[in-house]
PDB file of C-alpha atoms and ligand atoms in Angstrom:
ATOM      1  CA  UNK C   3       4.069  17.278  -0.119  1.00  0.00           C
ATOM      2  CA  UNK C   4       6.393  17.422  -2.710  1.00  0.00           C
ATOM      3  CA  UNK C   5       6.618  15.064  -5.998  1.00  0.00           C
ATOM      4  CA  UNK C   6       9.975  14.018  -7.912  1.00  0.00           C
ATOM      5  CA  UNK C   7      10.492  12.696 -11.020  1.00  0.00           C
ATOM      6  CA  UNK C   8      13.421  10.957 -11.724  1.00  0.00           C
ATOM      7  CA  UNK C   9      14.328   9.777 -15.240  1.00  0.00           C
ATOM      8  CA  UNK C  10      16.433   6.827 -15.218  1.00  0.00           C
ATOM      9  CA  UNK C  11      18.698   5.575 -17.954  1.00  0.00           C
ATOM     10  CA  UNK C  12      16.456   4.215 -20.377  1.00  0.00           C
ATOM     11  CA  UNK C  13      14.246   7.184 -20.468  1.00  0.00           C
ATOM     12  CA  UNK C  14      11.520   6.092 -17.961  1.00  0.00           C
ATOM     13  CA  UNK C  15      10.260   8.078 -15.678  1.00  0.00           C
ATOM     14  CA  UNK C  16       9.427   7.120 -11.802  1.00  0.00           C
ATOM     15  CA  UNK C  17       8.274   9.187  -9.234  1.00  0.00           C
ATOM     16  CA  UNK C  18       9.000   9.428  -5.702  1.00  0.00           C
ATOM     17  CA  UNK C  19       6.974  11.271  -3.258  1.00  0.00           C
ATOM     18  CA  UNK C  20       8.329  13.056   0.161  1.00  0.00           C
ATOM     19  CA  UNK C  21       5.356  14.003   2.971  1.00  0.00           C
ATOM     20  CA  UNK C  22       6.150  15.959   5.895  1.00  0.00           C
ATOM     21  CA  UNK C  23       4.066  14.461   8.772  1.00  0.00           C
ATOM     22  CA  UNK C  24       2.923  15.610  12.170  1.00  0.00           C
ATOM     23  CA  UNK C  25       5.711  15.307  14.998  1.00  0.00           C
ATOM     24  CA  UNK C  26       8.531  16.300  13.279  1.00  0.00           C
ATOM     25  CA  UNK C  27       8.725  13.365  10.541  1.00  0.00           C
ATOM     26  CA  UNK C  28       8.907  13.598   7.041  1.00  0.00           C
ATOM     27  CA  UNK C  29       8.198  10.232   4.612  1.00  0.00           C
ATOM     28  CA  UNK C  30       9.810   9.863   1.699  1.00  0.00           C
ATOM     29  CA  UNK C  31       7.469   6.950  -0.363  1.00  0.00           C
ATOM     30  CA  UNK C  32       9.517   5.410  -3.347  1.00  0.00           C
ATOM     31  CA  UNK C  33       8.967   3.750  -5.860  1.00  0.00           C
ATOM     32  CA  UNK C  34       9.776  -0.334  -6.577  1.00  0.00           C
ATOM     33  CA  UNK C  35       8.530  -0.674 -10.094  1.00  0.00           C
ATOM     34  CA  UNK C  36       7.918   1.394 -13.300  1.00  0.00           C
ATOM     35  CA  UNK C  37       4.467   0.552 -13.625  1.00  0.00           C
ATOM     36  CA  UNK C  38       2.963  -2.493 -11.709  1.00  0.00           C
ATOM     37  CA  UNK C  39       1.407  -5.888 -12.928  1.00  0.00           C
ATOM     38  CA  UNK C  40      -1.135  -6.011 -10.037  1.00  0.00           C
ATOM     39  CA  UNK C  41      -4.160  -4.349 -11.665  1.00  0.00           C
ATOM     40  CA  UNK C  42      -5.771  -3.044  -8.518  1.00  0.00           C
ATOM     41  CA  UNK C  43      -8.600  -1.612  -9.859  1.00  0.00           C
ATOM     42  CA  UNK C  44      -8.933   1.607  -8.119  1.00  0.00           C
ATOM     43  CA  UNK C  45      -5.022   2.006  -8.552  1.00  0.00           C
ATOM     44  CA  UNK C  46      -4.066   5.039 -10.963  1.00  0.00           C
ATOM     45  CA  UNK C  47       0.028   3.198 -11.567  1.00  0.00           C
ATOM     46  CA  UNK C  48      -2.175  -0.006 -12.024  1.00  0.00           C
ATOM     47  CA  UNK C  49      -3.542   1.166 -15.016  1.00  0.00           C
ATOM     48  CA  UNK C  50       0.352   1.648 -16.628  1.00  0.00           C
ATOM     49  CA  UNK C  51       0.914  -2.660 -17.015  1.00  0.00           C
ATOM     50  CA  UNK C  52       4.646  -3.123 -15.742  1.00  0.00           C
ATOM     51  CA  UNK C  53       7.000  -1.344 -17.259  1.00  0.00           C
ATOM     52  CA  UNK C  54      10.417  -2.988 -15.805  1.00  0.00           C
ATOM     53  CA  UNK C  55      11.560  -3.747 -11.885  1.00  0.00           C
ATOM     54  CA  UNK C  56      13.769  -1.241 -10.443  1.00  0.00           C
ATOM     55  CA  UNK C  57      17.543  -1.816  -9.007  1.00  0.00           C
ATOM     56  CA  UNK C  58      18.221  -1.922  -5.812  1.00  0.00           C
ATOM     57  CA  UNK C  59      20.470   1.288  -6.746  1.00  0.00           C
ATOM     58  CA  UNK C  60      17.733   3.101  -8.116  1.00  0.00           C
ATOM     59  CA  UNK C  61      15.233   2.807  -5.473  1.00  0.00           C
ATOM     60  CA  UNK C  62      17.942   3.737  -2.661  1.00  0.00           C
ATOM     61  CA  UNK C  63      18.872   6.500  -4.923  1.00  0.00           C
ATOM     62  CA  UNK C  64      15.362   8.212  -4.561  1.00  0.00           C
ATOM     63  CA  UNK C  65      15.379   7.890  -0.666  1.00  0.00           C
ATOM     64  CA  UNK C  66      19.092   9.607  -1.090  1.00  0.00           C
ATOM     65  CA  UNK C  67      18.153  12.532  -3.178  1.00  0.00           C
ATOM     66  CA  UNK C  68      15.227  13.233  -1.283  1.00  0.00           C
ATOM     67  CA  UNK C  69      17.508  13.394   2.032  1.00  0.00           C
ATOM     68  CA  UNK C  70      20.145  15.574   0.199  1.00  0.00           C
ATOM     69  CA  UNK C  71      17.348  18.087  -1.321  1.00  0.00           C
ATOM     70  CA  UNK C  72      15.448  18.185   1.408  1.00  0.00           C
ATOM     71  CA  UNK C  73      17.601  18.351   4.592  1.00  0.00           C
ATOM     72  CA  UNK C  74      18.343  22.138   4.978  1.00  0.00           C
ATOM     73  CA  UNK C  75      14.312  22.365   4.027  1.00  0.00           C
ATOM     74  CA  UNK C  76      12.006  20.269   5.798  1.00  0.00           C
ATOM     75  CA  UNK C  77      14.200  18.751   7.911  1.00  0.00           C
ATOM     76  CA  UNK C  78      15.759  15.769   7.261  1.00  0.00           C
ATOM     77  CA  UNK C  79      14.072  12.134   6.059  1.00  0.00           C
ATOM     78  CA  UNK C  80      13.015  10.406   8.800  1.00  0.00           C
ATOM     79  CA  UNK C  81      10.886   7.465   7.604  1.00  0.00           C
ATOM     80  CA  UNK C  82      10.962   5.337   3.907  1.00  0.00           C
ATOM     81  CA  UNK C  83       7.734   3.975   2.615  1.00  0.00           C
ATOM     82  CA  UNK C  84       7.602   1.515  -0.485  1.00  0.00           C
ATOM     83  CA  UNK C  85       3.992   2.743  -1.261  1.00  0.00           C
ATOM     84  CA  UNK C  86       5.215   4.413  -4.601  1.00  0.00           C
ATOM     85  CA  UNK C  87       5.117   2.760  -8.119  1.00  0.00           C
ATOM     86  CA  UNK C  88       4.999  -0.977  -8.194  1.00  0.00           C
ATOM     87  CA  UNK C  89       4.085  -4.159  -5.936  1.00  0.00           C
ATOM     88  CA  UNK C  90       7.856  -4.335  -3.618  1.00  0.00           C
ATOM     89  CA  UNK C  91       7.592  -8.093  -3.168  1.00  0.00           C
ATOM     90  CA  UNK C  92       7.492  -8.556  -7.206  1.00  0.00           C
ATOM     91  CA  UNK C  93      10.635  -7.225  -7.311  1.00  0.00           C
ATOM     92  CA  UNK C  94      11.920  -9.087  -4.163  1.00  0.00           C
ATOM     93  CA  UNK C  95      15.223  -9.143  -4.475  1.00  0.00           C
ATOM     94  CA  UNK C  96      16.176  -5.887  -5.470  1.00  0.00           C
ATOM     95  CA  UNK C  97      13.899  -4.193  -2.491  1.00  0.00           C
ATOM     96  CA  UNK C  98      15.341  -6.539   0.252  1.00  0.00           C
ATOM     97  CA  UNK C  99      18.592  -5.514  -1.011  1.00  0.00           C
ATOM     98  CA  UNK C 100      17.595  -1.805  -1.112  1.00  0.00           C
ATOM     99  CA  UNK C 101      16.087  -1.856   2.717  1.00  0.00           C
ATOM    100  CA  UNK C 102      19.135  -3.437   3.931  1.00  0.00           C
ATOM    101  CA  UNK C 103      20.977  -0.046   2.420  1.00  0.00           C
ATOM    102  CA  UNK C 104      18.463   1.937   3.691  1.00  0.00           C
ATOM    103  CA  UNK C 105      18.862   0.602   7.540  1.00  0.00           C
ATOM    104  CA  UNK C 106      22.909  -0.383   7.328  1.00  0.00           C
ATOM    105  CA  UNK C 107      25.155   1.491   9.343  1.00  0.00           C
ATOM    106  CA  UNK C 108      27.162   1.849   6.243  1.00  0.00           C
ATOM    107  CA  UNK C 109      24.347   2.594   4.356  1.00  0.00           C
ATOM    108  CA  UNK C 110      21.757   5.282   4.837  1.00  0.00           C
ATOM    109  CA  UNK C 111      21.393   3.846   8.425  1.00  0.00           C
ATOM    110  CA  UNK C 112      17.509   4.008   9.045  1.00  0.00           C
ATOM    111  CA  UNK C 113      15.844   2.522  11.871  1.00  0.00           C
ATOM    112  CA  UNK C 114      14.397  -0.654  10.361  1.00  0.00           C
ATOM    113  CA  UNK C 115      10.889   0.377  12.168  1.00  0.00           C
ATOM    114  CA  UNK C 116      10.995   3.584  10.064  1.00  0.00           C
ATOM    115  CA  UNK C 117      11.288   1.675   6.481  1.00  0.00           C
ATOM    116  CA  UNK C 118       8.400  -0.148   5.530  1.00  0.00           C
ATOM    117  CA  UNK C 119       7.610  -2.318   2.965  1.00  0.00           C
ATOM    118  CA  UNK C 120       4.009  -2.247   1.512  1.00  0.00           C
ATOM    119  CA  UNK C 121       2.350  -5.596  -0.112  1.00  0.00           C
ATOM    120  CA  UNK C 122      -1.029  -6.265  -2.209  1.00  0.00           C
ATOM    121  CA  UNK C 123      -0.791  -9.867  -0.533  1.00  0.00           C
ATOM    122  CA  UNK C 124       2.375 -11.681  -2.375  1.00  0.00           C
ATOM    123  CA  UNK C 125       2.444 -14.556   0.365  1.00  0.00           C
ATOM    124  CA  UNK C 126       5.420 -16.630  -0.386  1.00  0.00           C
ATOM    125  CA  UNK C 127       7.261 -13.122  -0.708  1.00  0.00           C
ATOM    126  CA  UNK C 128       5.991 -12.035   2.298  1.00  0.00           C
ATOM    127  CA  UNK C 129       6.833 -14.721   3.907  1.00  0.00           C
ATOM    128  CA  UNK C 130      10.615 -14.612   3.241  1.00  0.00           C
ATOM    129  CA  UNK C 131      11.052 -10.695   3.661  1.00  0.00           C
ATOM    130  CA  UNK C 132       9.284 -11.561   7.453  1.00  0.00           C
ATOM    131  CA  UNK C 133      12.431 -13.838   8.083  1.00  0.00           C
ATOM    132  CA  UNK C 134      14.993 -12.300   6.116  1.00  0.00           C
ATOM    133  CA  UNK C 135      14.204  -8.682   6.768  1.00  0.00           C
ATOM    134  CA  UNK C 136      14.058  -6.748   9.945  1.00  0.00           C
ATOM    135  CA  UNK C 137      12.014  -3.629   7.857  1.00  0.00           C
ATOM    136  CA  UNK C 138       8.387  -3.232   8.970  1.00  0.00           C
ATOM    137  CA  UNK C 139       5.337  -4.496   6.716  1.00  0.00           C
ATOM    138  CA  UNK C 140       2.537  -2.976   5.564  1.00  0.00           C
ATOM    139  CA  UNK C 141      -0.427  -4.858   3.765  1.00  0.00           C
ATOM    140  CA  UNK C 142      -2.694  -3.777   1.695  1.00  0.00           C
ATOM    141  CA  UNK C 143      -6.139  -5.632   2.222  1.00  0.00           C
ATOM    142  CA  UNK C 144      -9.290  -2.989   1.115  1.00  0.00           C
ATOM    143  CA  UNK C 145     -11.624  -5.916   0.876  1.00  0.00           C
ATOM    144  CA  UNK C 146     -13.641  -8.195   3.992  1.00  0.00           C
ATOM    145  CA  UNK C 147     -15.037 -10.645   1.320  1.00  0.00           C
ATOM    146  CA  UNK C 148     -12.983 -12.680  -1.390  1.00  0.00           C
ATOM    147  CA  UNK C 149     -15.877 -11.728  -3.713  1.00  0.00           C
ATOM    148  CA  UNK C 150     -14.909  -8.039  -3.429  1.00  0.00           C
ATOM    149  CA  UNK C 151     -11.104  -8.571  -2.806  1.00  0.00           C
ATOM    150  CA  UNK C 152     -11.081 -10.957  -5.852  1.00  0.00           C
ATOM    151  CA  UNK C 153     -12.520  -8.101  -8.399  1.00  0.00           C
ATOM    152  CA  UNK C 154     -10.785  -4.214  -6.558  1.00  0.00           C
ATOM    153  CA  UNK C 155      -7.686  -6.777  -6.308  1.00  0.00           C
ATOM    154  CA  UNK C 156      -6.554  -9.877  -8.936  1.00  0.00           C
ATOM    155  CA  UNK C 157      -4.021 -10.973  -6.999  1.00  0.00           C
ATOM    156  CA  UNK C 158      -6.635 -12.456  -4.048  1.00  0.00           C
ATOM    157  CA  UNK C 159      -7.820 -14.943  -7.138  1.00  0.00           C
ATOM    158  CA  UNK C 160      -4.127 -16.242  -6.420  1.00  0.00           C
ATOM    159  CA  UNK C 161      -3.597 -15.192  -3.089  1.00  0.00           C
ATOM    160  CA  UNK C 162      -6.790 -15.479  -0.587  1.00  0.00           C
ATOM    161  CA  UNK C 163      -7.671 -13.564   2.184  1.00  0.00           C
ATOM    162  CA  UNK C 164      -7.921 -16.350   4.391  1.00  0.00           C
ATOM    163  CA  UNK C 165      -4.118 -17.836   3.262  1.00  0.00           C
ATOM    164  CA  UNK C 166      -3.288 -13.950   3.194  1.00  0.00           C
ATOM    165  CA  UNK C 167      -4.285 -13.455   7.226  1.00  0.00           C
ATOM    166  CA  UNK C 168      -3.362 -17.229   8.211  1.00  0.00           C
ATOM    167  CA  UNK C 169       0.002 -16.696   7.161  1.00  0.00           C
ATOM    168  CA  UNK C 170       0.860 -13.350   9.153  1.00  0.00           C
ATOM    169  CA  UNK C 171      -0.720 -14.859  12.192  1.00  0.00           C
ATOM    170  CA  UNK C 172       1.296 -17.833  11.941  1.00  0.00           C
ATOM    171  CA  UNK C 173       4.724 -15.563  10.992  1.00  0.00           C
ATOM    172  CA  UNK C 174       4.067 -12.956  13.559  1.00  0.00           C
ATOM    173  CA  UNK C 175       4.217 -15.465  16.565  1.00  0.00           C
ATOM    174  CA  UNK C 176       8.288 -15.672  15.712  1.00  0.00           C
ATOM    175  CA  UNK C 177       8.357 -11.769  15.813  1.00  0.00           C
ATOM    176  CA  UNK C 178       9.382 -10.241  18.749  1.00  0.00           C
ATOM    177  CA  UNK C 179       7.658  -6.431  19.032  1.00  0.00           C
ATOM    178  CA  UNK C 180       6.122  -6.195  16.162  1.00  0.00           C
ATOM    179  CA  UNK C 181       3.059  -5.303  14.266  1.00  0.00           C
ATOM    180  CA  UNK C 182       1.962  -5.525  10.533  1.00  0.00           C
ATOM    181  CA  UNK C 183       0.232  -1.909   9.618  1.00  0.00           C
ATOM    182  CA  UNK C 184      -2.872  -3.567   7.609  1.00  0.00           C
ATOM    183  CA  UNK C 185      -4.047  -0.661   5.283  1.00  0.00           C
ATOM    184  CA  UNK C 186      -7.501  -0.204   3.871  1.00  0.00           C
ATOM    185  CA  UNK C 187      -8.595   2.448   0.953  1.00  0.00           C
ATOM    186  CA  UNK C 188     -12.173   3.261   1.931  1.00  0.00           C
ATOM    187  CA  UNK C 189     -14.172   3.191  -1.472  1.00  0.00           C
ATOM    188  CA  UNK C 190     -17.810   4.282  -1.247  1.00  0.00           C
ATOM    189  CA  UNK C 191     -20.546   1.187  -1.372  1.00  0.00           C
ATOM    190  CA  UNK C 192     -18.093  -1.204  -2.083  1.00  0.00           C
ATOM    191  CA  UNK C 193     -15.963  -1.719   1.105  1.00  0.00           C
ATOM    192  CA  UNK C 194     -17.281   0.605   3.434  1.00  0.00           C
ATOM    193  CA  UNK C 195     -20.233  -0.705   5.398  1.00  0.00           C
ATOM    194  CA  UNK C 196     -20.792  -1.924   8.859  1.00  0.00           C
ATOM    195  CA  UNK C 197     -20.705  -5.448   8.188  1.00  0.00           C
ATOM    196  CA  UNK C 198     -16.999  -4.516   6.309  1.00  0.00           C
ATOM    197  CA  UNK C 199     -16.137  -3.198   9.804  1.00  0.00           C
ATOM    198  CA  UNK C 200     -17.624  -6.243  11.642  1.00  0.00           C
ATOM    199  CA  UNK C 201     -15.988  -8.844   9.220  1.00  0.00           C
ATOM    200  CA  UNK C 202     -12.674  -7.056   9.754  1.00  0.00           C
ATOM    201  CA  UNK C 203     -12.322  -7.240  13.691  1.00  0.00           C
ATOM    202  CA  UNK C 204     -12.847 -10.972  12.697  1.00  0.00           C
ATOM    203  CA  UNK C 205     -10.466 -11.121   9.969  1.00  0.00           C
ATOM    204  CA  UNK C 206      -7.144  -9.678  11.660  1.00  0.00           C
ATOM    205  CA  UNK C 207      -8.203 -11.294  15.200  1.00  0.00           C
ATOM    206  CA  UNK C 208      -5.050 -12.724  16.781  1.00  0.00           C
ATOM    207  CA  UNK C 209      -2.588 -10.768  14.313  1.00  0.00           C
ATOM    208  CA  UNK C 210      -0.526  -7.914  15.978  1.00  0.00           C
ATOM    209  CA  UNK C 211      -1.801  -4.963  13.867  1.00  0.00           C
ATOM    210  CA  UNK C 212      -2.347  -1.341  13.219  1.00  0.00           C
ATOM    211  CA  UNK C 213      -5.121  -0.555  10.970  1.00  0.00           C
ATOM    212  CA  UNK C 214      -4.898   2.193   8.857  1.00  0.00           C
ATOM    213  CA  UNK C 215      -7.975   3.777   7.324  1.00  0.00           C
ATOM    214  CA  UNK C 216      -7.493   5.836   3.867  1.00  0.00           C
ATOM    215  CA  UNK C 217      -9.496   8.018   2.207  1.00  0.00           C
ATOM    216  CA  UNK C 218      -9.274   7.431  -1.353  1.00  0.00           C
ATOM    217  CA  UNK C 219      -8.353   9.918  -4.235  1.00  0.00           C
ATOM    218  CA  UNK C 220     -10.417  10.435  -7.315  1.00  0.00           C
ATOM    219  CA  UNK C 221      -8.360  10.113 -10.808  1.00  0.00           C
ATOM    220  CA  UNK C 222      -9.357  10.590 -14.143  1.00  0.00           C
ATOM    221  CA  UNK C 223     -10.629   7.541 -15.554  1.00  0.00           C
ATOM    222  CA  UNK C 224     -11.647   6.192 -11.808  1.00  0.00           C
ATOM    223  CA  UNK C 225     -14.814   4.225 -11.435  1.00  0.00           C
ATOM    224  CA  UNK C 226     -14.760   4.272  -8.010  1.00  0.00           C
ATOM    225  CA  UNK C 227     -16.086   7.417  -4.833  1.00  0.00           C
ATOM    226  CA  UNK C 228     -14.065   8.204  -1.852  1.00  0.00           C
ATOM    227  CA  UNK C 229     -16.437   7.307   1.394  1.00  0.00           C
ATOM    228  CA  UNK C 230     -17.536  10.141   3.221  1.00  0.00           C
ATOM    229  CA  UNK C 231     -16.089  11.360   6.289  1.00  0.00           C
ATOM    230  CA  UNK C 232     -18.809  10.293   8.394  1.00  0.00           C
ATOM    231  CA  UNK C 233     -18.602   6.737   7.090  1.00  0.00           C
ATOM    232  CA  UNK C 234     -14.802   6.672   7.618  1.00  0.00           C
ATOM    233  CA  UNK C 235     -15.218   8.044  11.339  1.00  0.00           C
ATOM    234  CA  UNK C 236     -18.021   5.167  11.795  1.00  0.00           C
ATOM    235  CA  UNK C 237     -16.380   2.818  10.638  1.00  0.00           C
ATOM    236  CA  UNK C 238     -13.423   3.626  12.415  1.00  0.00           C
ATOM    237  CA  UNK C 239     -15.506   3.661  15.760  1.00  0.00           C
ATOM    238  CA  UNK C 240     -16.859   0.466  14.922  1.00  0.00           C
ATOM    239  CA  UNK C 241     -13.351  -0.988  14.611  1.00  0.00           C
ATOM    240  CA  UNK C 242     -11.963   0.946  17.984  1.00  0.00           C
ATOM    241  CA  UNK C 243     -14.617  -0.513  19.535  1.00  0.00           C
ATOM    242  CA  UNK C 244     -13.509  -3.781  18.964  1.00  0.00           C
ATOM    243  CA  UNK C 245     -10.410  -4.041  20.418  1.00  0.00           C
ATOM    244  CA  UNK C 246      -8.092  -2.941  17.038  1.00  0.00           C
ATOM    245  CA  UNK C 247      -5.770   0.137  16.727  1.00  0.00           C
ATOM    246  CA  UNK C 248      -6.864   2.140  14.112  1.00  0.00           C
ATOM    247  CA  UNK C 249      -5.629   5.495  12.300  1.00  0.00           C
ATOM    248  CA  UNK C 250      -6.929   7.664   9.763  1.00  0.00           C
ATOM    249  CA  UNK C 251      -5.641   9.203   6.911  1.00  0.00           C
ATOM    250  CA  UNK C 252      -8.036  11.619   4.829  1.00  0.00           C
ATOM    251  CA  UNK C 253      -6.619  12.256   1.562  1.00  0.00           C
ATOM    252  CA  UNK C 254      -3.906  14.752   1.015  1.00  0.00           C
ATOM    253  CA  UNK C 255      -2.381  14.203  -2.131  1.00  0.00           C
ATOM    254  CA  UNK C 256      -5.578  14.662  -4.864  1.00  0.00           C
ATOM    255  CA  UNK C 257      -4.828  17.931  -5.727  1.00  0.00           C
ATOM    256  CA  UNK C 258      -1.834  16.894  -7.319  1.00  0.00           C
ATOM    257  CA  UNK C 259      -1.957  13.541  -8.147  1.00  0.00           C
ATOM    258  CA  UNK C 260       0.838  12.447  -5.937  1.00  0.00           C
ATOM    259  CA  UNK C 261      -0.783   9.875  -3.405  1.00  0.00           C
ATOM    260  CA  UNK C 262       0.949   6.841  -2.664  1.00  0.00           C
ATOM    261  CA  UNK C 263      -0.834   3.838  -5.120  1.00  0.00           C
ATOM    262  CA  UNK C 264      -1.684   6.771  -7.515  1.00  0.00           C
ATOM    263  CA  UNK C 265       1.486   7.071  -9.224  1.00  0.00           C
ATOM    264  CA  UNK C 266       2.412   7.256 -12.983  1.00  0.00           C
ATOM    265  CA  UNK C 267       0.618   8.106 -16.451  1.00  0.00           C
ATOM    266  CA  UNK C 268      -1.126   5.425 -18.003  1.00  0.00           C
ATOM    267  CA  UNK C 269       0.321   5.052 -21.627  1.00  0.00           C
ATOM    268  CA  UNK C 270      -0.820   2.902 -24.505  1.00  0.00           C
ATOM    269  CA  UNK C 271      -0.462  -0.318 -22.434  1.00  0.00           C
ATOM    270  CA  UNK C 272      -3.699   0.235 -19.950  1.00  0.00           C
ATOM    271  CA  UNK C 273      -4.223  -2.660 -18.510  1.00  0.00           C
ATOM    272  CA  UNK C 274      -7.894  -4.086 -18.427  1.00  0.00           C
ATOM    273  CA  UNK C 275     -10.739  -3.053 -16.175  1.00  0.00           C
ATOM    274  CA  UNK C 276     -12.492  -6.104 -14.213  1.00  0.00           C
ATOM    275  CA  UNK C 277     -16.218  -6.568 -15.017  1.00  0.00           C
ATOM    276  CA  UNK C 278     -17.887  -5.033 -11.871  1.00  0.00           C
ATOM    277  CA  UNK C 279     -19.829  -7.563  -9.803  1.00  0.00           C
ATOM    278  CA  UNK C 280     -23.982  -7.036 -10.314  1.00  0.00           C
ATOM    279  CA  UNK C 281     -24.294  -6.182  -7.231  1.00  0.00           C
ATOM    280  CA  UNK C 282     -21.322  -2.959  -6.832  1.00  0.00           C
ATOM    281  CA  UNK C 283     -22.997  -1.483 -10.215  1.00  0.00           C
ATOM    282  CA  UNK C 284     -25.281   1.018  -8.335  1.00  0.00           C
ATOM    283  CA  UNK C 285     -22.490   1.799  -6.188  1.00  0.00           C
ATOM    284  CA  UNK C 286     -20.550   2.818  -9.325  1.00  0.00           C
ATOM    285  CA  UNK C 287     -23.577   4.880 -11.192  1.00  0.00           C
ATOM    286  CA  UNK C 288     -23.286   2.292 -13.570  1.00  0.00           C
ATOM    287  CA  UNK C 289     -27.300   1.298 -13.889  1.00  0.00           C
ATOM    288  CA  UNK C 290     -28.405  -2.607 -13.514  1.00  0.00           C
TER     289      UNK C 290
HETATM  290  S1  SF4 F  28      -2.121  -0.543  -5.476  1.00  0.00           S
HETATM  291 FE1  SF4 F  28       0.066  -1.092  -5.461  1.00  0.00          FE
HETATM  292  S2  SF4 F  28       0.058  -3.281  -6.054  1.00  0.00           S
HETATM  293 FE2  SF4 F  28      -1.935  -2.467  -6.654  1.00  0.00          FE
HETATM  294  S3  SF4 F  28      -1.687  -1.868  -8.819  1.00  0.00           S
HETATM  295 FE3  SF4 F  28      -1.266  -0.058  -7.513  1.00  0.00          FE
HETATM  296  S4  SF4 F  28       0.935  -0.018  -7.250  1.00  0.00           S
HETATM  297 FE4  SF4 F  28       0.363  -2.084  -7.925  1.00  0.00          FE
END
């Protein structure tokens, strides 16, 4: 794993991660955003407040530098993730314009099933990168209840779960071949239980999906645990079990700070921590 920062023009810093993976691929996860105006709560880059969007230019840059620094090294880039700094389908324009680069002939020519774009749950966006875009989609759902989804992530109070998941299933049906990659951060007492694994085999029923299960990473200032590897392989096995594809991902990036949603250091402009639902307050050591 290897971290770069790039300093664009007006001094701010971004930083764009590549990962060499199993089979011969190596990920290169950029960046959409200096900062990001989501607030996930267990999100280290959520804690900056948005900085500015990026240009299309400079988040194709970072998937170019990465191929040109890395090619005689690791072998060359074979996959782009927008899991770095920022929420993609705030800055909608700019990153549909940057994974057309990415997959153009003329461009960096990608497969578009190797560049995927990762969402919080922006539906209207979401809805017109699905028809304009032929990039895969991640989403980034962590939650089975509004209740929780609502608090660990502000955008479901605009956004819900329900309208999130009604409107893939609906999209997907004019997709030919393809399948959203829904992506859950396992957070200890909070998200992790049976019932979370039972609620979800409802949830993405009828959607054509991958489920990704990731362990989280600890950061300073963090309120939240990582679930424990038992839990994660339960819950997994509760999920297989039911009829979903599911993949794991234990953490590999907290020694350095450099996992994908963990990006950035939070300056003066932190933005504010949720008040923690009664009932998650023992989860979090917090007392009663
Ligand atoms: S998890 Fe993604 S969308 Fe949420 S605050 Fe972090 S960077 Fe933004």
């Amino acid at each position: 794993r290897l971290q770069i920062l790039f300093a664009l023009d007006d001094g701010l810093v971004i930083e764009t991660v590549v990962i060499p993976c199993d089979r011969g691929r190596t990920t290169v996860c950029v960046s959409s955003q200096v900062g990001c105006a989501m607030n996930c709560q267990f999100c280290y880059t959520g804690r900056m407040g948005l900085r500015r969007h990026l240009t299309a230019a400079e988040i194709v840059e970072q998937a170019v530098y990465a191929r040109r620094l890395l090619s005689g090294d690791v072998g060359s880039i074979t996959n782009v993730v927008f899991m770095g700094m920022g929420e993609p389908f705030h800055n909608i324009e700019n990153v549909i314009k940057a994974a057309d680069i990415l997959v153009d002939e003329q461009g960096l020519h990608f497969s578009p099933r190797k560049v995927t774009v990762s969402t919080s749950g922006l539906v209207p966006q979401l809805k017109r990168f699905l028809h304009e875009s032929k990039c895969a989609l991640a989403v980034s759902l962590n939650a089975t209840t509004d209740e929780v989804r609502n608090w660990i992530m502000p955008i479901n109070r605009k956004y819900k779960l329900s309208f999130l998941l009604e409107t893939l299933r609906e999209e997907l049906k004019f997709k030919n071949n393809y399948k959203v990659l829904f992506e859950y951060v396992m957070l200890a007492g909070i998200n992790d239980s049976i019932e979370d694994a039972e609620r979800l085999i409802d949830l993405v029923k009828g959607i054509p999906c991958k489920i990704n299960l990731i362990s989280f990473n600890p950061h300073c200032g963090s309120q939240f645990r990582p679930s424990s590897d038992e839990k994660m392989i339960e819950f997994r096995n509760i999920l297989a079990e039911g009829g979903c594809i599911v993949f794991m991902r234990f953490s590999r990036g907290d020694d350095q700070m450099a996992a994908c949603g963990q990006l950035g250091k939070p300056g003066s402009s932190q933005a504010p921590l949720l008040r923690v639902p009664e009932q998650f307050r023992v989860a979090l050591n917090l007392g009663v």
